[in-house]
Every structure is written in structure tokens, then in C-alpha cells.
Protein backbone atom coordinates (compact mmCIF):
# COMPACT_ATOMS: atom_id res chain seq x y z
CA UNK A 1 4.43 32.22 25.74
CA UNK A 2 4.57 35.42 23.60
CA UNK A 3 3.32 35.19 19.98
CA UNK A 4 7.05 36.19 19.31
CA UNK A 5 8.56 33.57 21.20
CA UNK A 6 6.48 30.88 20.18
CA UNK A 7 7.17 31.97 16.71
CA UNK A 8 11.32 31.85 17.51
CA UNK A 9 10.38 28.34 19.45
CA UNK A 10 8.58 26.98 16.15
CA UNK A 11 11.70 28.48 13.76
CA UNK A 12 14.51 26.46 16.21
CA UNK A 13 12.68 23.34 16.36
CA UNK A 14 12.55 23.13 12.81
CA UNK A 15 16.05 24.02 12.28
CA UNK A 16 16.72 21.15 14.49
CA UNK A 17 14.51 18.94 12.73
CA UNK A 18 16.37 20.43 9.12
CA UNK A 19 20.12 19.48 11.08
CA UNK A 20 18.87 16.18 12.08
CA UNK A 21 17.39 15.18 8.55
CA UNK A 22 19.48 15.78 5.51
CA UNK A 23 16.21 14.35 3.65
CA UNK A 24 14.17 16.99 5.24
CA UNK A 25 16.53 20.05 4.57
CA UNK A 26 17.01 18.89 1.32
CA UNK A 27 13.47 19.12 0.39
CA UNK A 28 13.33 22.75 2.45
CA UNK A 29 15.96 23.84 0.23
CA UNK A 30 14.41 22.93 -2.99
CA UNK A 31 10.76 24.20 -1.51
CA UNK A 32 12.81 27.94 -1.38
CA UNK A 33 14.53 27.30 -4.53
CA UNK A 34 10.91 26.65 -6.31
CA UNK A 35 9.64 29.29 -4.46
CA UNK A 36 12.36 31.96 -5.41
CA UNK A 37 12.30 30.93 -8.76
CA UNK A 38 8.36 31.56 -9.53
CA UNK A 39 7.94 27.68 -10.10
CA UNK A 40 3.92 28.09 -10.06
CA UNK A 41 3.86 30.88 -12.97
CA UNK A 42 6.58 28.30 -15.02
CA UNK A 43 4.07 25.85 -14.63
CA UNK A 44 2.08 27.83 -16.30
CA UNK A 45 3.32 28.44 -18.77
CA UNK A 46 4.67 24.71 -19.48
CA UNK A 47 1.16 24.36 -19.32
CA UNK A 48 0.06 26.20 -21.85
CA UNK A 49 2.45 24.96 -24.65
CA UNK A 50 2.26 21.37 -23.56
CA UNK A 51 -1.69 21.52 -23.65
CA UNK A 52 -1.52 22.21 -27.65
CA UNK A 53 1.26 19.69 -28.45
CA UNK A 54 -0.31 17.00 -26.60
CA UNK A 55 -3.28 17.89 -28.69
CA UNK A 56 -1.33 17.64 -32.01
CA UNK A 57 0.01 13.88 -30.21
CA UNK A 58 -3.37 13.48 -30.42
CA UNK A 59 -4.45 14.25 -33.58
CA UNK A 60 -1.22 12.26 -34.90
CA UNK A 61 -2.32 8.90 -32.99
CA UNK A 62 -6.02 9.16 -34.42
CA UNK A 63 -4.53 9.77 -37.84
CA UNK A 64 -2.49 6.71 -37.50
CA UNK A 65 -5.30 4.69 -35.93
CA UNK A 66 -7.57 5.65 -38.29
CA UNK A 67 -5.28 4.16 -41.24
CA UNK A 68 -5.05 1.34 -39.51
CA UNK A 69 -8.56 0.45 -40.09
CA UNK A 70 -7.61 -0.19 -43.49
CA UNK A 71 -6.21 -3.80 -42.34
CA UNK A 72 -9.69 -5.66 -42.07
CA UNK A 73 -8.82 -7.64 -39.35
CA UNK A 74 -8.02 -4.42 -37.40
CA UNK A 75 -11.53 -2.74 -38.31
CA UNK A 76 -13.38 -6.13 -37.76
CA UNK A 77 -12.30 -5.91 -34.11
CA UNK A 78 -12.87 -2.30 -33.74
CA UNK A 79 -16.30 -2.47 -35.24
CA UNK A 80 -17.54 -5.48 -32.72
CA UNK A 81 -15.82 -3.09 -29.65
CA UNK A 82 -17.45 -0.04 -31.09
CA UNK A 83 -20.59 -1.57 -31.25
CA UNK A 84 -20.53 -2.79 -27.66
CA UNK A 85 -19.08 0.30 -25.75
CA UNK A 86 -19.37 2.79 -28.87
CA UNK A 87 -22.36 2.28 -30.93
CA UNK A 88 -22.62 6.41 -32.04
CA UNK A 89 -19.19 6.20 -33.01
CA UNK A 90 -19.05 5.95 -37.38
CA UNK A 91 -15.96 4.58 -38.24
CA UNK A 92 -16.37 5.70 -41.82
CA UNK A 93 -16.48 9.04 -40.57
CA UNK A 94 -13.09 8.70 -38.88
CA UNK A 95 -11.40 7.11 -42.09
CA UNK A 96 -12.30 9.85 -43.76
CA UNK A 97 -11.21 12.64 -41.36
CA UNK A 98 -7.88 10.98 -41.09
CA UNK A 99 -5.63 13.29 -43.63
CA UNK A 100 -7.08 16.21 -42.50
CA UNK A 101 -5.97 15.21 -39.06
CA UNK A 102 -2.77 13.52 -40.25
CA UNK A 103 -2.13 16.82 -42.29
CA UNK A 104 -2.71 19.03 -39.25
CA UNK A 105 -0.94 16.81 -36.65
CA UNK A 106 2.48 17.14 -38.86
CA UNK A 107 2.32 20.96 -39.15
CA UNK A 108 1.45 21.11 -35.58
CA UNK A 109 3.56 18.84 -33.81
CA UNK A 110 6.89 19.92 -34.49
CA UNK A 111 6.06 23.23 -33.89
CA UNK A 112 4.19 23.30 -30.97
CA UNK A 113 6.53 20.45 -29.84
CA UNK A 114 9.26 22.93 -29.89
CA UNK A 115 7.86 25.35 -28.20
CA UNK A 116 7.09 22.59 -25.28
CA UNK A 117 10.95 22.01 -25.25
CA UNK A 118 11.90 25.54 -25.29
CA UNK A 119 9.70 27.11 -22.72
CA UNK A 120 10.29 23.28 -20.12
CA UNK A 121 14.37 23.93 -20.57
CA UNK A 122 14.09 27.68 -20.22
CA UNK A 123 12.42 26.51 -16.89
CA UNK A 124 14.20 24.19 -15.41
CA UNK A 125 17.74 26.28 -16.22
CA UNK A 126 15.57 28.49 -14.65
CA UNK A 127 15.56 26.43 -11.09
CA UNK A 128 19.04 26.04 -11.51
CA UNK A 129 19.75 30.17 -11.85
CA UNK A 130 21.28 29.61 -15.30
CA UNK A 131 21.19 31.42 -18.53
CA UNK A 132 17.58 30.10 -19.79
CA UNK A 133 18.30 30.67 -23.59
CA UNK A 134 21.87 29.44 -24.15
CA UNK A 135 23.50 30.36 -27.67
CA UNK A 136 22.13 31.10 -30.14
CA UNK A 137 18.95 30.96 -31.98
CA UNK A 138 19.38 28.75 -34.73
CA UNK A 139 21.51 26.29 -32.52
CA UNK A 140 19.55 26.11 -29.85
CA UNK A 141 16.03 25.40 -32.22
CA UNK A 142 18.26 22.31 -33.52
CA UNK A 143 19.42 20.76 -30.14
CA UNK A 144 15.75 21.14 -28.77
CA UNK A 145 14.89 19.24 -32.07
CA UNK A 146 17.02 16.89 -31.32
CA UNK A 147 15.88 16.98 -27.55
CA UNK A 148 12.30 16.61 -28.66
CA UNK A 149 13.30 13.25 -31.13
CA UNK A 150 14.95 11.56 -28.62
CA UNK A 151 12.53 11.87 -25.83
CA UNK A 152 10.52 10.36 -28.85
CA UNK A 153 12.81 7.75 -29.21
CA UNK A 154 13.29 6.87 -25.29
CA UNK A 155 9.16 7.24 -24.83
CA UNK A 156 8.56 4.88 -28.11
CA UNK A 157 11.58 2.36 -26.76
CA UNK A 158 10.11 2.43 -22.98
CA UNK A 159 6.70 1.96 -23.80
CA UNK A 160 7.74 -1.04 -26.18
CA UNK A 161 9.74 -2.44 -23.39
CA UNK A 162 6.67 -2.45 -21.35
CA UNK A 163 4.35 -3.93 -23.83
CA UNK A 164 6.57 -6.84 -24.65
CA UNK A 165 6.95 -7.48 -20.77
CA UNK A 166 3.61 -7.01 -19.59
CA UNK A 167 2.20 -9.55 -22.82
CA UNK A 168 4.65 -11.99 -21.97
CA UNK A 169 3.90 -12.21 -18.40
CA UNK A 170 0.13 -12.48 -19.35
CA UNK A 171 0.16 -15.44 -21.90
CA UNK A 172 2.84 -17.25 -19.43
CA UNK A 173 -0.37 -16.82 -16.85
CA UNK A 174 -3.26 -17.81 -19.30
CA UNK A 175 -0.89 -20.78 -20.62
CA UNK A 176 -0.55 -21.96 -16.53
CA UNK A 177 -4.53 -21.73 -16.31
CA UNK A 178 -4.60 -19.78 -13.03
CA UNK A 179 -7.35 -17.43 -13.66
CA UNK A 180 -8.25 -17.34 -10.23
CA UNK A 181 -7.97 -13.26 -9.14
CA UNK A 182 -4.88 -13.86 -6.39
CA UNK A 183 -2.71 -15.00 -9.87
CA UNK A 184 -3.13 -11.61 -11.31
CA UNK A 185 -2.14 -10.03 -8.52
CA UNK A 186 1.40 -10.53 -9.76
CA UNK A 187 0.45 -9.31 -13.05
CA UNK A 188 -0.54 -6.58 -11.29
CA UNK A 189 2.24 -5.76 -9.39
CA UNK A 190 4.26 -5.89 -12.58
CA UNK A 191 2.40 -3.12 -14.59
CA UNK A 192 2.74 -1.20 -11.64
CA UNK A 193 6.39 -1.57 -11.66
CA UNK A 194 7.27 -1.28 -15.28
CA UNK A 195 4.99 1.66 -15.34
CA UNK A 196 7.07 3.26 -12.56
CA UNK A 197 10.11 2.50 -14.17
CA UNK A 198 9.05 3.66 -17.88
CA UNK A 199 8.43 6.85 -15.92
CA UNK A 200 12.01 7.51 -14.24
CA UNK A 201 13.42 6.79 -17.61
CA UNK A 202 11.30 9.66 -18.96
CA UNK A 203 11.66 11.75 -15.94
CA UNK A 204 15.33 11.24 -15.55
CA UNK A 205 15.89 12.36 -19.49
CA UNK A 206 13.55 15.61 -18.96
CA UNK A 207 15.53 16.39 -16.25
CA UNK A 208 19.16 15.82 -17.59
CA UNK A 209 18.73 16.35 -21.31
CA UNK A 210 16.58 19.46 -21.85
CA UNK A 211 18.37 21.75 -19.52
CA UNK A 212 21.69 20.25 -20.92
CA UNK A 213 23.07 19.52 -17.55
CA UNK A 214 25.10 16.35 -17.12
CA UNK A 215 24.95 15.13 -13.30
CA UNK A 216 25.57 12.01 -11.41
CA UNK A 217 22.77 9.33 -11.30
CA UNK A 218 22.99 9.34 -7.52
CA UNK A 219 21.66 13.24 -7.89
CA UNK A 220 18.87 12.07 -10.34
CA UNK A 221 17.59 9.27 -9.09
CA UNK A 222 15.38 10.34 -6.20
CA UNK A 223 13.91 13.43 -8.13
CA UNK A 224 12.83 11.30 -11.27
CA UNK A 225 11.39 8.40 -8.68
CA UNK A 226 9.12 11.32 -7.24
CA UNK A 227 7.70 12.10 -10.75
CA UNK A 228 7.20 8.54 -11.90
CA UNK A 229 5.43 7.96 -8.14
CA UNK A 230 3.44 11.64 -8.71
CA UNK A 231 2.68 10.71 -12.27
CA UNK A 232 1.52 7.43 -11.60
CA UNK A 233 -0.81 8.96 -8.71
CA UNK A 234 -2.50 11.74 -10.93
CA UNK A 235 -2.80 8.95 -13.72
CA UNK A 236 -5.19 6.94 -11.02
CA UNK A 237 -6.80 10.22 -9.98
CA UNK A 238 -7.49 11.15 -13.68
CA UNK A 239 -9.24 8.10 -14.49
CA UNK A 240 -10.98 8.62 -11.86
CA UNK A 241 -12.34 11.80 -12.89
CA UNK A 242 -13.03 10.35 -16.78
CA UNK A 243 -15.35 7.19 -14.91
CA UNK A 244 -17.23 10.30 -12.74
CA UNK A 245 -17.81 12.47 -15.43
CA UNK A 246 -18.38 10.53 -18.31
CA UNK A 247 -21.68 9.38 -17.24
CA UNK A 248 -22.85 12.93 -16.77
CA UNK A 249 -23.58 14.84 -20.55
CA UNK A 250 -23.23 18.48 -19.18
CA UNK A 251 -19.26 18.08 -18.14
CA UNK A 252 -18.60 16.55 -21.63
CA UNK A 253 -18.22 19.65 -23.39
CA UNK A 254 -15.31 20.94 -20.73
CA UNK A 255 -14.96 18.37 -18.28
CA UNK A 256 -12.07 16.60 -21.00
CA UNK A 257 -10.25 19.73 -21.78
CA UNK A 258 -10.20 20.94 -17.91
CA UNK A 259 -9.20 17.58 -16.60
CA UNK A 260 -6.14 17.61 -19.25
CA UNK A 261 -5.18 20.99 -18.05
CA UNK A 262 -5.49 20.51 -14.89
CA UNK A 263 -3.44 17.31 -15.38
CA UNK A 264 -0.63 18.73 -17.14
CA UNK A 265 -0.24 21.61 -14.50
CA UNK A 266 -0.05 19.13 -11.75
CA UNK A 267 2.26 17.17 -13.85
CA UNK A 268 4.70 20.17 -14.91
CA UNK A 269 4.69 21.52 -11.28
CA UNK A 270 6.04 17.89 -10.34
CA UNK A 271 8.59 18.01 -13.08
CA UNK A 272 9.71 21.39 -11.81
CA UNK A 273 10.26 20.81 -8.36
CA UNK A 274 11.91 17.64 -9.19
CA UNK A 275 14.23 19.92 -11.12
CA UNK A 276 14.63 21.77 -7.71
CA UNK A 277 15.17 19.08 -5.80
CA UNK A 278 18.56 17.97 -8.40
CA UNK A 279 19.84 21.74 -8.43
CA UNK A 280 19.83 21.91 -4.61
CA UNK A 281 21.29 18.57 -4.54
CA UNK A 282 25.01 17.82 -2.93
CA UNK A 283 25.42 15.06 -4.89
CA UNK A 284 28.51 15.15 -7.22
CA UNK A 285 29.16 18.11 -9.46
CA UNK A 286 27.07 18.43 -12.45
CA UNK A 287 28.00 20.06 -15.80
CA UNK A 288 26.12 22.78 -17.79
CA UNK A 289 26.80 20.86 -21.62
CA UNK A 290 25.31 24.48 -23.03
CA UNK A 291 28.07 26.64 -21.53
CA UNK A 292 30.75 23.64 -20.33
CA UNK A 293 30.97 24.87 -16.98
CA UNK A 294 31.50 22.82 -13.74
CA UNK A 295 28.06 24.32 -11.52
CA UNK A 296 28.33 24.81 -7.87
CA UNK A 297 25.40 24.04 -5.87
CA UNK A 298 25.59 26.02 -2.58
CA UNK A 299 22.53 25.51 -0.32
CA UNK A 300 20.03 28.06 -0.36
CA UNK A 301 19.60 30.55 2.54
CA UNK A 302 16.74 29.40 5.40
């Protein structure tokens, strides 16, 4: 067999396997949408913006930990853990640090914040070949606002959701005495799941409200599962990575900040194929909400 013809014999087999496997064409289409669409360099550049508002996050939750060590019961239990698994940690240190951060945290946040919002919708309207900067300016700075507060909102709600859940299903455990390891297991099992589904509800919202694009659950559904499975995955590999470098004092000056971007990338190029995968989608006809137009979704050429 000629190099030609073996290269014609590989390109009909998988067409047939693409005809045979709406699943599997799906996910080439997408692949060529991504790929057309320069979803690596959007990554990118998600990357970049998301790395300096997730430090401002940052700075915002040690701010608001660090007043919380004004409740002495709080600081009594934070003192006995620092001292065990902390002891060159001063606490005093971080009370008194805490407006600077606080200060810094809410100049930073919003703006960086919006710049997150901006550069993520411009990206995924991107994967969907629309107009990335719908309207105008001053309209569009308000509705990613807006955007930005609710995915607040749903994160603060989901996570609260989880907590309450997960608590209640431990004390219903320690009040049955099994503290045998096979009765975690189901403990287990349900962090896992409430996890995954704090994740699709997060997932499903980047996907549908920051590109403005109203679409049918059915169409949703499978591309926010894959980023609350692929989030999930690179949250295990990450803390993996903190256990093997932490031990080691030469990565601690970079290994943190590289294993965060690296994390983020790997996150955002999830997010944006996901938004690939619901562009290229049959399902239903969505609706651009920036420009109230019906979208067609033709399959992309092989």
C-alpha cells in the first residue's frame, strides 16, 4: 500500500467511524472549531487575566480571614493548628497586614475581575464566530458587572449548598458511631458528587451567561459535565503537585505561582472547548441575548 493510499484508507475509515458515532463527530467538529478559532492563544490570554484576579480572590479571603481572628474562639483554634502544622507562621503579623490586603483586594478585584469577564466572553463568542464585543462600551462594562456578581452569587450559593450537605452527612455518621473506614466511603462518594455538581452549575453559567447565549439544557449539559469531570481531575493532580513540592525549599519560590498558571491554562482550555463543543452542537436553537438573533449551527467542514 502506497503512502497515498494508506493515507485515503486512514481518512475513509474515520469518516466511517465519524457517520457511525454522532458522539465522535461531534467532538471532531468542535476539535476543528477550537482549532480554527485559535483556542490555545485564547487560553492564553484567559490565562493571563484570570491569574491576577484570582490573586486579588486571594488577597480578599486572607483579608477576611485575618479579621476573623478577632473572634477568640476563631484565633484559639487557629493558633493550636498553626502551632502543629505552622509553627513560623505569626498570626500577629497577618492581623496586621489585613487592611493593606483588604484595601488592595477591593481596588483589584473588580477590576481585574472585569477584565477576566471581558477577555473569557470575547472568547467564547469567539468559538461561536460572533461579534466578540457586542454594544457598546459602557453597556457592555455593566452586564459583565453584573455577569461577574452573579457568578459570585451562584459560586457563594453552590459552595454553601455543599457545605451544609457534606456537614450534615458527617455528624449523621459520627452520631451512628461507624468510624470504621468502609462508612466513609459513602461520605466519600458524596463530596465527590456534590463537588461534580457545584462544578456543572458553575460551568453551565460560564458557558450560557458570559457569552449571552441562551440555549437548551440538553445542548449544555454534556459540555459543563466535561469541565466539572476535567476540573475535578486537575484539582487531584494539583494537590498532588502542592504534597511533591512542598517538602522541597528550592520550588517554593515558583513552584506555587507555576502550578497556578499552569492550572488555570489547563482549566480555561477546558472551558473553551466546552464552549466548542455547545456551538457545534445540534441541539435546539440557541439565542444570542447581545444581538437577539436566532444562531444557526451548521457543522463545520471535515
Amino acid at each position: 500500500m502506497t503512502g497515498a493510499g494508506g493515507a485515503g484508507a486512514i481518512a475513509a475509515a474515520w469518516q466511517r467511524w465519524r457517520d457511525r458515532f454522532g458522539w465522535l463527530d461531534h467532538l471532531a467538529r468542535a476539535a476543528l472549531r477550537y482549532d480554527a478559532a485559535d483556542g490555545g492563544r485564547l487560553a492564553a490570554a484567559v490565562t493571563y487575566y484570570s491569574f491576577f484576579a484570582t490573586f486579588s480572590l486571594g488577597l480578599l479571603g486572607f483579608a477576611v480571614f485575618a479579621f476573623a481572628l478577632d473572634d477568640p474562639a476563631v484565633l484559639q483554634s487557629v493558633e493550636r493548628y498553626a502551632a502543629e502544622n505552622l509553627p513560623h507562621v505569626d498570626l500577629q503579623q497577618l492581623r496586621a497586614a489585613r487592611n493593606t490586603a483588604g484595601v488592595i483586594a477591593f481596588l483589584g478585584l473588580p477590576i481585574s475581575g472585569w477584565f477576566w469577564v471581558d477577555v473569557l466572553r470575547s472568547s467564547i463568542r469567539k468559538m461561536w464566530g460572533l461579534t466578540e464585543y457586542p454594544g457598546k462600551l459602557l453597556l457592555r462594562v455593566l452586564v459583565d458587572m453584573g455577569v461577574l456578581a452573579g457568578l459570585g452569587v451562584l459560586l457563594a450559593a453552590s459552595v454553601s449548598v455543599a457545605y451544609v450537605t457534606t456537614t450534615v452527612a458527617n455528624r449523621a455518621v459520627d452520631a451512628a458511631g461507624a468510624d470504621a473506614p468502609p462508612s466513609r466511603w459513602p461520605l466519600a462518594v458524596l463530596g465527590l458528587v456534590v463537588g461534580l455538581a457545584v462544578n456543572m452549575v458553575l460551568a453551565a453559567g460560564m458557558l450560557t451567561g458570559l457569552p449571552r447565549i441562551r440555549m437548551p439544557l440538553r445542548r449544555v449539559l454534556v459540555p459543563a459535565l466535561l469541565v466539572s469531570v476535567g476540573l475535578e481531575l486537575l484539582k487531584t493532580l494539583g494537590r498532588l503537585y502542592v504534597r511533591a513540592t512542598e517538602a522541597n525549599p528550592a520550588y517554593h519560590l515558583v513552584g506555587g505561582s507555576v502550578g497556578l498558571l499552569v492550572f488555570l491554562s489547563a482549566v480555561n482550555q477546558l472551558v473553551l472547548f466546552a464552549a466548542a463543543l455547545t456551538a457545534t452542537s445540534a441541539a435546539g436553537r440557541p439565542l444570542d441575548l447581545a444581538e437577539g438573533d436566532r444562531l444557526d449551527t451548521p457543522a463545520d467542514e471535515a
